[in-house]
Structures are given as structure tokens and as C-alpha cells.
Amino acid sequence: MTGGEVAGILVAVFWAILVSFIALVLVRLAQTLKAATKLVADVTEQAVPLLADASATVRSAHSQLARVDSIAADVQEVTANASALSSTVSSAFGGPLVKVAAFGYGVRRAIGRKGAPAEPGPETTVFTGRAVGKKLPSARRGSRRTRGKG
């Protein structure tokens, strides 16, 4: 055998090994493509019913929102009517009611002062117009100027 024949055989063997590797890669690629095709078909098969359910849910939500919108419009109308009624009642009865309440307060105060002493003594403390016979604890007797400083 000559050197050219040996070189030809070596080249042929390397080509055979290279073709085998390429064939193996192509077989694996074909398997991957088959798996991807099956996966896409399964996803499509499951996605169609899900999209139909989602569409039905969106339609239902739209109808509920329309109902809520009509309810909100009714509530707004009722609120406007209540506001108008309140202002009407306030303008019609507000002045006389305030006068009656002030008169009642004045009468109560006049009757209450009839039996009470004119000026509270140093041992009593005044709360909302009434004289109470107890002194406040020393911690509560401080003036506003001395509170919080220390």
C-alpha cells in the first residue's frame, strides 16, 4: 500500500465518523421537534376551552359592572334628593329650633342657679358650669404653661 492509499482510507474513515455524528445529531433533532410539536398540540387543545371560559367570565363581569353602574346612578340620585331634603328642612326648621333650644337652655340655667352659690369657693372645682366639692389631684391642677416642661 502506498502513502496515498493510506491517506485515502484515513480520510474515508474520518468522513464515516463525521457522517455518523451528523446523523446522530439529526436523529436527536427530529425527536426534539416531534416532542415540541406534541407539546404545542396539547397546549392548543387545552387553551381553546380555557379561552372560552375566560370569554364567558369577561361577559359575566361586564353584565355585573353594568348592573353596578345603574345601582351607583340610583344611589347618586337618592343622595342628591336627601341633600335637597336636608337643606329644605334645615332652612325651614333650623332657625326656630335653635331659638327653642336656646330658650330651653336659658331656662334650665336660670333654674339651676337659683339654688347654687353665687361664686364657687377655693376648695371647689368648676366643670361645665357646675361646682364640684372635690379638688383635682396635684398633677392635674397645673396650668398650661407648666405642663410638659420639666
mmCIF file of C-alpha atoms in Angstrom, residues 73-140:
data_model
loop_
_atom_site.group_PDB
_atom_site.id
_atom_site.type_symbol
_atom_site.label_atom_id
_atom_site.label_comp_id
_atom_site.label_asym_id
_atom_site.label_seq_id
_atom_site.Cartn_x
_atom_site.Cartn_y
_atom_site.Cartn_z
ATOM 1 C CA ALA A 73 -76.523 56.083 39.429
ATOM 2 C CA ASP A 74 -79.609 55.382 41.567
ATOM 3 C CA VAL A 75 -77.620 55.923 44.763
ATOM 4 C CA GLN A 76 -76.311 59.210 43.413
ATOM 5 C CA GLU A 77 -79.874 60.336 42.690
ATOM 6 C CA VAL A 78 -81.039 59.323 46.184
ATOM 7 C CA THR A 79 -78.077 61.169 47.712
ATOM 8 C CA ALA A 80 -78.952 64.321 45.794
ATOM 9 C CA ASN A 81 -82.586 64.059 46.917
ATOM 10 C CA ALA A 82 -81.543 63.532 50.564
ATOM 11 C CA SER A 83 -79.247 66.549 50.385
ATOM 12 C CA ALA A 84 -82.023 68.699 48.963
ATOM 13 C CA LEU A 85 -84.425 67.474 51.657
ATOM 14 C CA SER A 86 -81.867 68.140 54.377
ATOM 15 C CA SER A 87 -81.255 71.690 53.204
ATOM 16 C CA THR A 88 -85.013 72.297 52.962
ATOM 17 C CA VAL A 89 -85.657 71.006 56.493
ATOM 18 C CA SER A 90 -82.683 72.954 57.801
ATOM 19 C CA SER A 91 -83.855 76.192 56.264
ATOM 20 C CA ALA A 92 -87.492 75.668 57.339
ATOM 21 C CA PHE A 93 -86.997 74.434 60.909
ATOM 22 C CA GLY A 94 -83.403 75.370 61.717
ATOM 23 C CA GLY A 95 -83.980 78.922 62.893
ATOM 24 C CA PRO A 96 -86.995 78.232 65.139
ATOM 25 C CA LEU A 97 -85.419 75.072 66.563
ATOM 26 C CA VAL A 98 -82.243 76.909 67.502
ATOM 27 C CA LYS A 99 -84.323 79.594 69.215
ATOM 28 C CA VAL A 100 -86.333 76.994 71.166
ATOM 29 C CA ALA A 101 -83.156 75.166 72.198
ATOM 30 C CA ALA A 102 -81.524 78.407 73.336
ATOM 31 C CA PHE A 103 -84.626 79.347 75.317
ATOM 32 C CA GLY A 104 -84.712 75.903 76.968
ATOM 33 C CA TYR A 105 -81.028 76.154 77.854
ATOM 34 C CA GLY A 106 -81.537 79.601 79.342
ATOM 35 C CA VAL A 107 -84.484 78.419 81.438
ATOM 36 C CA ARG A 108 -82.542 75.399 82.717
ATOM 37 C CA ARG A 109 -79.564 77.554 83.593
ATOM 38 C CA ALA A 110 -81.737 80.118 85.389
ATOM 39 C CA ILE A 111 -83.472 77.409 87.409
ATOM 40 C CA GLY A 112 -80.137 75.750 88.192
ATOM 41 C CA ARG A 113 -78.590 78.990 89.516
ATOM 42 C CA LYS A 114 -81.479 79.617 91.863
ATOM 43 C CA GLY A 115 -80.236 77.098 94.470
ATOM 44 C CA ALA A 116 -76.478 77.245 93.742
ATOM 45 C CA PRO A 117 -73.979 79.610 95.435
ATOM 46 C CA ALA A 118 -73.066 82.751 93.510
ATOM 47 C CA GLU A 119 -69.298 82.118 93.326
ATOM 48 C CA PRO A 120 -67.529 78.794 93.843
ATOM 49 C CA GLY A 121 -65.194 78.684 96.835
ATOM 50 C CA PRO A 122 -61.443 77.947 96.674
ATOM 51 C CA GLU A 123 -61.981 74.293 97.661
ATOM 52 C CA THR A 124 -64.349 73.536 94.757
ATOM 53 C CA THR A 125 -63.568 72.932 91.134
ATOM 54 C CA VAL A 126 -65.821 74.036 88.287
ATOM 55 C CA PHE A 127 -66.744 71.586 85.497
ATOM 56 C CA THR A 128 -69.068 72.733 82.696
ATOM 57 C CA GLY A 129 -70.872 75.255 84.823
ATOM 58 C CA ARG A 130 -71.320 73.051 87.933
ATOM 59 C CA ALA A 131 -69.447 73.347 91.188
ATOM 60 C CA VAL A 132 -67.989 70.054 92.448
ATOM 61 C CA GLY A 133 -66.754 69.743 96.028
ATOM 62 C CA LYS A 134 -63.618 67.711 95.190
ATOM 63 C CA LYS A 135 -60.185 69.063 94.434
ATOM 64 C CA LEU A 136 -58.216 67.772 91.492
ATOM 65 C CA PRO A 137 -55.036 65.827 92.207
ATOM 66 C CA SER A 138 -51.938 68.000 92.198
ATOM 67 C CA ALA A 139 -50.716 66.516 88.933
ATOM 68 C CA ARG A 140 -53.885 67.679 87.185
#
